[in-house]
């Protein structure tokens, strides 16, 4: 069977919503669903609040597995056609375990924040770390998306955006919604006759990334737009009525060691819709 859709679950309401999103993604793709919980293995020197739940390690493990089994049973009841598995990951850091797991997944889904989240903070540290370093696309699921049936919006920034565009094309086709491909320029460029070169910019940038993926989905309705302004502000505006926003993990100006560009980070933290981050290697 093909690589699964995986979802992180920690018992929080945000992660429970992520399970529902992941279930839909698995069903659309004909994939199995793996529900994961990642926990830090207790080690000497850890703070007491971390060690406390592991007073009886066997009981702690059984409790976590029971939590996974309960939510898996719920999912199987509403979607008996989707194969569901559970997996308990134990290691030194939660983020590192999930990143390693992503090597063998088609898609990873996480909630915008888990049990440790602060009110008003839209993205937890684990979700951010996974989005930055995963080996497959990562979908950060929001609750109460303003336009759940809205279009898929993808940011296009030349050839490096091809993996993100390919994912966005697949998502829009699976969801049966239009695709909006957006390229943002800081300012209008003037031609020799004083006219703007919006058309030339659209053909030079958008045409570079869009055609190949569309050959497999000729039925897809696609709108190509060149918009002007600050990239994060324009994309945040586009996200207001989107069902899903798709971005690359790193922009053109990103440092080699910086796996998540500042624009992608801003969108993960502030976009009201779910956001998928697709690395160039995904």
mmCIF file with all atom_site columns, N, CA and C in Angstrom, residues 21-74:
data_model
loop_
_atom_site.group_PDB
_atom_site.id
_atom_site.type_symbol
_atom_site.label_atom_id
_atom_site.label_alt_id
_atom_site.label_comp_id
_atom_site.label_asym_id
_atom_site.label_entity_id
_atom_site.label_seq_id
_atom_site.pdbx_PDB_ins_code
_atom_site.Cartn_x
_atom_site.Cartn_y
_atom_site.Cartn_z
_atom_site.occupancy
_atom_site.B_iso_or_equiv
_atom_site.pdbx_formal_charge
_atom_site.auth_seq_id
_atom_site.auth_comp_id
_atom_site.auth_asym_id
_atom_site.auth_atom_id
_atom_site.pdbx_PDB_model_num
ATOM 1   N N  . UNK A 1 21 ? -9.346  16.299 9.690  1.00 0.00 ? 21 UNK A N  1
ATOM 2   C CA . UNK A 1 21 ? -8.777  16.802 8.431  1.00 0.00 ? 21 UNK A CA 1
ATOM 3   C C  . UNK A 1 21 ? -7.950  15.708 7.764  1.00 0.00 ? 21 UNK A C  1
ATOM 4   N N  . UNK A 1 22 ? -7.116  15.033 8.553  1.00 0.00 ? 22 UNK A N  1
ATOM 5   C CA . UNK A 1 22 ? -6.269  13.968 8.009  1.00 0.00 ? 22 UNK A CA 1
ATOM 6   C C  . UNK A 1 22 ? -7.101  12.814 7.459  1.00 0.00 ? 22 UNK A C  1
ATOM 7   N N  . UNK A 1 23 ? -8.195  12.500 8.147  1.00 0.00 ? 23 UNK A N  1
ATOM 8   C CA . UNK A 1 23 ? -9.081  11.439 7.669  1.00 0.00 ? 23 UNK A CA 1
ATOM 9   C C  . UNK A 1 23 ? -9.614  11.777 6.283  1.00 0.00 ? 23 UNK A C  1
ATOM 10  N N  . UNK A 1 24 ? -10.036 13.007 6.092  1.00 0.00 ? 24 UNK A N  1
ATOM 11  C CA . UNK A 1 24 ? -10.537 13.427 4.789  1.00 0.00 ? 24 UNK A CA 1
ATOM 12  C C  . UNK A 1 24 ? -9.451  13.357 3.730  1.00 0.00 ? 24 UNK A C  1
ATOM 13  N N  . UNK A 1 25 ? -8.223  13.771 4.105  1.00 0.00 ? 25 UNK A N  1
ATOM 14  C CA . UNK A 1 25 ? -7.106  13.717 3.158  1.00 0.00 ? 25 UNK A CA 1
ATOM 15  C C  . UNK A 1 25 ? -6.796  12.269 2.773  1.00 0.00 ? 25 UNK A C  1
ATOM 16  N N  . UNK A 1 26 ? -6.810  11.369 3.740  1.00 0.00 ? 26 UNK A N  1
ATOM 17  C CA . UNK A 1 26 ? -6.536  9.964  3.451  1.00 0.00 ? 26 UNK A CA 1
ATOM 18  C C  . UNK A 1 26 ? -7.623  9.360  2.566  1.00 0.00 ? 26 UNK A C  1
ATOM 19  N N  . UNK A 1 27 ? -8.858  9.696  2.868  1.00 0.00 ? 27 UNK A N  1
ATOM 20  C CA . UNK A 1 27 ? -9.978  9.165  2.081  1.00 0.00 ? 27 UNK A CA 1
ATOM 21  C C  . UNK A 1 27 ? -9.898  9.650  0.636  1.00 0.00 ? 27 UNK A C  1
ATOM 22  N N  . UNK A 1 28 ? -9.605  10.936 0.418  1.00 0.00 ? 28 UNK A N  1
ATOM 23  C CA . UNK A 1 28 ? -9.515  11.467 -0.940 1.00 0.00 ? 28 UNK A CA 1
ATOM 24  C C  . UNK A 1 28 ? -8.410  10.790 -1.728 1.00 0.00 ? 28 UNK A C  1
ATOM 25  N N  . UNK A 1 29 ? -7.317  10.438 -1.043 1.00 0.00 ? 29 UNK A N  1
ATOM 26  C CA . UNK A 1 29 ? -6.163  9.852  -1.722 1.00 0.00 ? 29 UNK A CA 1
ATOM 27  C C  . UNK A 1 29 ? -6.202  8.325  -1.798 1.00 0.00 ? 29 UNK A C  1
ATOM 28  N N  . UNK A 1 30 ? -7.163  7.716  -1.126 1.00 0.00 ? 30 UNK A N  1
ATOM 29  C CA . UNK A 1 30 ? -7.185  6.264  -1.076 1.00 0.00 ? 30 UNK A CA 1
ATOM 30  C C  . UNK A 1 30 ? -6.025  5.711  -0.277 1.00 0.00 ? 30 UNK A C  1
ATOM 31  N N  . UNK A 1 31 ? -5.598  6.460  0.752  1.00 0.00 ? 31 UNK A N  1
ATOM 32  C CA . UNK A 1 31 ? -4.454  6.070  1.577  1.00 0.00 ? 31 UNK A CA 1
ATOM 33  C C  . UNK A 1 31 ? -4.927  5.600  2.950  1.00 0.00 ? 31 UNK A C  1
ATOM 34  N N  . UNK A 1 32 ? -4.068  4.898  3.634  1.00 0.00 ? 32 UNK A N  1
ATOM 35  C CA . UNK A 1 32 ? -4.351  4.549  5.019  1.00 0.00 ? 32 UNK A CA 1
ATOM 36  C C  . UNK A 1 32 ? -3.986  5.742  5.902  1.00 0.00 ? 32 UNK A C  1
ATOM 37  N N  . UNK A 1 33 ? -4.567  5.773  7.082  1.00 0.00 ? 33 UNK A N  1
ATOM 38  C CA . UNK A 1 33 ? -4.341  6.849  8.035  1.00 0.00 ? 33 UNK A CA 1
ATOM 39  C C  . UNK A 1 33 ? -3.584  6.302  9.245  1.00 0.00 ? 33 UNK A C  1
ATOM 40  N N  . UNK A 1 34 ? -2.504  6.980  9.614  1.00 0.00 ? 34 UNK A N  1
ATOM 41  C CA . UNK A 1 34 ? -1.751  6.625  10.807 1.00 0.00 ? 34 UNK A CA 1
ATOM 42  C C  . UNK A 1 34 ? -1.896  7.743  11.824 1.00 0.00 ? 34 UNK A C  1
ATOM 43  N N  . UNK A 1 35 ? -2.434  7.433  12.994 1.00 0.00 ? 35 UNK A N  1
ATOM 44  C CA . UNK A 1 35 ? -2.585  8.416  14.066 1.00 0.00 ? 35 UNK A CA 1
ATOM 45  C C  . UNK A 1 35 ? -1.408  8.243  15.023 1.00 0.00 ? 35 UNK A C  1
ATOM 46  N N  . UNK A 1 36 ? -0.629  9.309  15.171 1.00 0.00 ? 36 UNK A N  1
ATOM 47  C CA . UNK A 1 36 ? 0.611   9.256  15.940 1.00 0.00 ? 36 UNK A CA 1
ATOM 48  C C  . UNK A 1 36 ? 0.500   10.030 17.239 1.00 0.00 ? 36 UNK A C  1
ATOM 49  N N  . UNK A 1 37 ? 1.191   9.541  18.236 1.00 0.00 ? 37 UNK A N  1
ATOM 50  C CA . UNK A 1 37 ? 1.468   10.370 19.411 1.00 0.00 ? 37 UNK A CA 1
ATOM 51  C C  . UNK A 1 37 ? 2.949   10.275 19.692 1.00 0.00 ? 37 UNK A C  1
ATOM 52  N N  . UNK A 1 38 ? 3.571   11.438 19.848 1.00 0.00 ? 38 UNK A N  1
ATOM 53  C CA . UNK A 1 38 ? 5.002   11.492 20.100 1.00 0.00 ? 38 UNK A CA 1
ATOM 54  C C  . UNK A 1 38 ? 5.243   12.000 21.515 1.00 0.00 ? 38 UNK A C  1
ATOM 55  N N  . UNK A 1 39 ? 6.041   11.269 22.270 1.00 0.00 ? 39 UNK A N  1
ATOM 56  C CA . UNK A 1 39 ? 6.334   11.645 23.653 1.00 0.00 ? 39 UNK A CA 1
ATOM 57  C C  . UNK A 1 39 ? 7.830   11.539 23.910 1.00 0.00 ? 39 UNK A C  1
ATOM 58  N N  . UNK A 1 40 ? 8.294   12.345 24.851 1.00 0.00 ? 40 UNK A N  1
ATOM 59  C CA . UNK A 1 40 ? 9.707   12.340 25.214 1.00 0.00 ? 40 UNK A CA 1
ATOM 60  C C  . UNK A 1 40 ? 9.964   11.239 26.245 1.00 0.00 ? 40 UNK A C  1
ATOM 61  N N  . UNK A 1 41 ? 10.912  10.371 25.943 1.00 0.00 ? 41 UNK A N  1
ATOM 62  C CA . UNK A 1 41 ? 11.273  9.310  26.878 1.00 0.00 ? 41 UNK A CA 1
ATOM 63  C C  . UNK A 1 41 ? 11.925  9.917  28.114 1.00 0.00 ? 41 UNK A C  1
ATOM 64  N N  . UNK A 1 42 ? 11.488  9.538  29.309 1.00 0.00 ? 42 UNK A N  1
ATOM 65  C CA . UNK A 1 42 ? 12.063  10.126 30.517 1.00 0.00 ? 42 UNK A CA 1
ATOM 66  C C  . UNK A 1 42 ? 13.553  9.793  30.670 1.00 0.00 ? 42 UNK A C  1
ATOM 67  N N  . UNK A 1 43 ? 14.320  10.825 31.018 1.00 0.00 ? 43 UNK A N  1
ATOM 68  C CA . UNK A 1 43 ? 15.756  10.646 31.226 1.00 0.00 ? 43 UNK A CA 1
ATOM 69  C C  . UNK A 1 43 ? 16.174  11.426 32.467 1.00 0.00 ? 43 UNK A C  1
ATOM 70  N N  . UNK A 1 44 ? 17.225  10.986 33.091 1.00 0.00 ? 44 UNK A N  1
ATOM 71  C CA . UNK A 1 44 ? 17.724  11.661 34.287 1.00 0.00 ? 44 UNK A CA 1
ATOM 72  C C  . UNK A 1 44 ? 18.044  13.119 33.976 1.00 0.00 ? 44 UNK A C  1
ATOM 73  N N  . UNK A 1 45 ? 17.711  13.988 34.935 1.00 0.00 ? 45 UNK A N  1
ATOM 74  C CA . UNK A 1 45 ? 18.006  15.407 34.768 1.00 0.00 ? 45 UNK A CA 1
ATOM 75  C C  . UNK A 1 45 ? 16.865  16.212 34.182 1.00 0.00 ? 45 UNK A C  1
ATOM 76  N N  . UNK A 1 46 ? 15.794  15.534 33.736 1.00 0.00 ? 46 UNK A N  1
ATOM 77  C CA . UNK A 1 46 ? 14.648  16.259 33.193 1.00 0.00 ? 46 UNK A CA 1
ATOM 78  C C  . UNK A 1 46 ? 13.885  16.945 34.327 1.00 0.00 ? 46 UNK A C  1
ATOM 79  N N  . UNK A 1 47 ? 13.171  18.044 34.022 1.00 0.00 ? 47 UNK A N  1
ATOM 80  C CA . UNK A 1 47 ? 12.378  18.730 35.047 1.00 0.00 ? 47 UNK A CA 1
ATOM 81  C C  . UNK A 1 47 ? 11.339  17.802 35.659 1.00 0.00 ? 47 UNK A C  1
ATOM 82  N N  . UNK A 1 48 ? 10.989  18.004 36.918 1.00 0.00 ? 48 UNK A N  1
ATOM 83  C CA . UNK A 1 48 ? 10.005  17.142 37.590 1.00 0.00 ? 48 UNK A CA 1
ATOM 84  C C  . UNK A 1 48 ? 8.672   17.076 36.868 1.00 0.00 ? 48 UNK A C  1
ATOM 85  N N  . UNK A 1 49 ? 8.215   18.202 36.285 1.00 0.00 ? 49 UNK A N  1
ATOM 86  C CA . UNK A 1 49 ? 6.921   18.189 35.622 1.00 0.00 ? 49 UNK A CA 1
ATOM 87  C C  . UNK A 1 49 ? 6.928   17.298 34.378 1.00 0.00 ? 49 UNK A C  1
ATOM 88  N N  . UNK A 1 50 ? 8.102   17.074 33.791 1.00 0.00 ? 50 UNK A N  1
ATOM 89  C CA . UNK A 1 50 ? 8.198   16.174 32.635 1.00 0.00 ? 50 UNK A CA 1
ATOM 90  C C  . UNK A 1 50 ? 8.235   14.725 33.101 1.00 0.00 ? 50 UNK A C  1
ATOM 91  N N  . UNK A 1 51 ? 8.946   14.478 34.204 1.00 0.00 ? 51 UNK A N  1
ATOM 92  C CA . UNK A 1 51 ? 9.106   13.116 34.704 1.00 0.00 ? 51 UNK A CA 1
ATOM 93  C C  . UNK A 1 51 ? 7.865   12.582 35.424 1.00 0.00 ? 51 UNK A C  1
ATOM 94  N N  . UNK A 1 52 ? 7.058   13.506 35.994 1.00 0.00 ? 52 UNK A N  1
ATOM 95  C CA . UNK A 1 52 ? 5.926   13.094 36.828 1.00 0.00 ? 52 UNK A CA 1
ATOM 96  C C  . UNK A 1 52 ? 4.988   12.084 36.153 1.00 0.00 ? 52 UNK A C  1
ATOM 97  N N  . UNK A 1 53 ? 4.558   12.323 34.900 1.00 0.00 ? 53 UNK A N  1
ATOM 98  C CA . UNK A 1 53 ? 3.621   11.366 34.282 1.00 0.00 ? 53 UNK A CA 1
ATOM 99  C C  . UNK A 1 53 ? 4.225   9.981  34.083 1.00 0.00 ? 53 UNK A C  1
ATOM 100 N N  . UNK A 1 54 ? 5.558   9.882  34.159 1.00 0.00 ? 54 UNK A N  1
ATOM 101 C CA . UNK A 1 54 ? 6.222   8.610  33.899 1.00 0.00 ? 54 UNK A CA 1
ATOM 102 C C  . UNK A 1 54 ? 6.604   7.894  35.208 1.00 0.00 ? 54 UNK A C  1
ATOM 103 N N  . UNK A 1 55 ? 5.954   8.241  36.315 1.00 0.00 ? 55 UNK A N  1
ATOM 104 C CA . UNK A 1 55 ? 6.246   7.564  37.576 1.00 0.00 ? 55 UNK A CA 1
ATOM 105 C C  . UNK A 1 55 ? 6.134   6.062  37.438 1.00 0.00 ? 55 UNK A C  1
ATOM 106 N N  . UNK A 1 56 ? 5.102   5.628  36.733 1.00 0.00 ? 56 UNK A N  1
ATOM 107 C CA . UNK A 1 56 ? 4.939   4.217  36.389 1.00 0.00 ? 56 UNK A CA 1
ATOM 108 C C  . UNK A 1 56 ? 5.001   4.159  34.865 1.00 0.00 ? 56 UNK A C  1
ATOM 109 N N  . UNK A 1 57 ? 6.173   3.832  34.339 1.00 0.00 ? 57 UNK A N  1
ATOM 110 C CA . UNK A 1 57 ? 6.368   3.926  32.889 1.00 0.00 ? 57 UNK A CA 1
ATOM 111 C C  . UNK A 1 57 ? 5.433   3.006  32.121 1.00 0.00 ? 57 UNK A C  1
ATOM 112 N N  . UNK A 1 58 ? 5.212   1.808  32.629 1.00 0.00 ? 58 UNK A N  1
ATOM 113 C CA . UNK A 1 58 ? 4.315   0.883  31.951 1.00 0.00 ? 58 UNK A CA 1
ATOM 114 C C  . UNK A 1 58 ? 2.903   1.428  31.874 1.00 0.00 ? 58 UNK A C  1
ATOM 115 N N  . UNK A 1 59 ? 2.432   1.983  32.974 1.00 0.00 ? 59 UNK A N  1
ATOM 116 C CA . UNK A 1 59 ? 1.084   2.551  33.003 1.00 0.00 ? 59 UNK A CA 1
ATOM 117 C C  . UNK A 1 59 ? 0.989   3.761  32.084 1.00 0.00 ? 59 UNK A C  1
ATOM 118 N N  . UNK A 1 60 ? 2.052   4.556  32.049 1.00 0.00 ? 60 UNK A N  1
ATOM 119 C CA . UNK A 1 60 ? 2.065   5.744  31.186 1.00 0.00 ? 60 UNK A CA 1
ATOM 120 C C  . UNK A 1 60 ? 1.954   5.341  29.719 1.00 0.00 ? 60 UNK A C  1
ATOM 121 N N  . UNK A 1 61 ? 2.715   4.330  29.321 1.00 0.00 ? 61 UNK A N  1
ATOM 122 C CA . UNK A 1 61 ? 2.652   3.862  27.939 1.00 0.00 ? 61 UNK A CA 1
ATOM 123 C C  . UNK A 1 61 ? 1.263   3.326  27.604 1.00 0.00 ? 61 UNK A C  1
ATOM 124 N N  . UNK A 1 62 ? 0.697   2.545  28.526 1.00 0.00 ? 62 UNK A N  1
ATOM 125 C CA . UNK A 1 62 ? -0.638  1.987  28.286 1.00 0.00 ? 62 UNK A CA 1
ATOM 126 C C  . UNK A 1 62 ? -1.676  3.097  28.163 1.00 0.00 ? 62 UNK A C  1
ATOM 127 N N  . UNK A 1 63 ? -1.524  4.147  28.983 1.00 0.00 ? 63 UNK A N  1
ATOM 128 C CA . UNK A 1 63 ? -2.459  5.266  28.910 1.00 0.00 ? 63 UNK A CA 1
ATOM 129 C C  . UNK A 1 63 ? -2.399  5.984  27.569 1.00 0.00 ? 63 UNK A C  1
ATOM 130 N N  . UNK A 1 64 ? -1.194  6.187  27.069 1.00 0.00 ? 64 UNK A N  1
ATOM 131 C CA . UNK A 1 64 ? -1.034  6.854  25.772 1.00 0.00 ? 64 UNK A CA 1
ATOM 132 C C  . UNK A 1 64 ? -1.578  5.982  24.644 1.00 0.00 ? 64 UNK A C  1
ATOM 133 N N  . UNK A 1 65 ? -1.316  4.677  24.730 1.00 0.00 ? 65 UNK A N  1
ATOM 134 C CA . UNK A 1 65 ? -1.825  3.787  23.685 1.00 0.00 ? 65 UNK A CA 1
ATOM 135 C C  . UNK A 1 65 ? -3.350  3.709  23.736 1.00 0.00 ? 65 UNK A C  1
ATOM 136 N N  . UNK A 1 66 ? -3.911  3.715  24.938 1.00 0.00 ? 66 UNK A N  1
ATOM 137 C CA . UNK A 1 66 ? -5.373  3.718  25.060 1.00 0.00 ? 66 UNK A CA 1
ATOM 138 C C  . UNK A 1 66 ? -5.965  4.986  24.438 1.00 0.00 ? 66 UNK A C  1
ATOM 139 N N  . UNK A 1 67 ? -5.286  6.126  24.632 1.00 0.00 ? 67 UNK A N  1
ATOM 140 C CA . UNK A 1 67 ? -5.747  7.383  24.036 1.00 0.00 ? 67 UNK A CA 1
ATOM 141 C C  . UNK A 1 67 ? -5.788  7.262  22.515 1.00 0.00 ? 67 UNK A C  1
ATOM 142 N N  . UNK A 1 68 ? -4.740  6.665  21.926 1.00 0.00 ? 68 UNK A N  1
ATOM 143 C CA . UNK A 1 68 ? -4.692  6.486  20.473 1.00 0.00 ? 68 UNK A CA 1
ATOM 144 C C  . UNK A 1 68 ? -5.760  5.504  20.002 1.00 0.00 ? 68 UNK A C  1
ATOM 145 N N  . UNK A 1 69 ? -5.937  4.429  20.752 1.00 0.00 ? 69 UNK A N  1
ATOM 146 C CA . UNK A 1 69 ? -6.922  3.428  20.365 1.00 0.00 ? 69 UNK A CA 1
ATOM 147 C C  . UNK A 1 69 ? -8.336  4.004  20.380 1.00 0.00 ? 69 UNK A C  1
ATOM 148 N N  . UNK A 1 70 ? -8.617  4.834  21.372 1.00 0.00 ? 70 UNK A N  1
ATOM 149 C CA . UNK A 1 70 ? -9.949  5.439  21.474 1.00 0.00 ? 70 UNK A CA 1
ATOM 150 C C  . UNK A 1 70 ? -10.261 6.303  20.256 1.00 0.00 ? 70 UNK A C  1
ATOM 151 N N  . UNK A 1 71 ? -9.322  7.166  19.868 1.00 0.00 ? 71 UNK A N  1
ATOM 152 C CA . UNK A 1 71 ? -9.591  8.044  18.729 1.00 0.00 ? 71 UNK A CA 1
ATOM 153 C C  . UNK A 1 71 ? -9.596  7.243  17.429 1.00 0.00 ? 71 UNK A C  1
ATOM 154 N N  . UNK A 1 72 ? -8.794  6.190  17.336 1.00 0.00 ? 72 UNK A N  1
ATOM 155 C CA . UNK A 1 72 ? -8.808  5.343  16.144 1.00 0.00 ? 72 UNK A CA 1
ATOM 156 C C  . UNK A 1 72 ? -10.158 4.641  16.000 1.00 0.00 ? 72 UNK A C  1
ATOM 157 N N  . UNK A 1 73 ? -10.716 4.191  17.111 1.00 0.00 ? 73 UNK A N  1
ATOM 158 C CA . UNK A 1 73 ? -12.037 3.553  17.073 1.00 0.00 ? 73 UNK A CA 1
ATOM 159 C C  . UNK A 1 73 ? -13.105 4.544  16.620 1.00 0.00 ? 73 UNK A C  1
ATOM 160 N N  . UNK A 1 74 ? -12.997 5.782  17.076 1.00 0.00 ? 74 UNK A N  1
ATOM 161 C CA . UNK A 1 74 ? -13.951 6.816  16.658 1.00 0.00 ? 74 UNK A CA 1
ATOM 162 C C  . UNK A 1 74 ? -13.887 7.015  15.149 1.00 0.00 ? 74 UNK A C  1
#
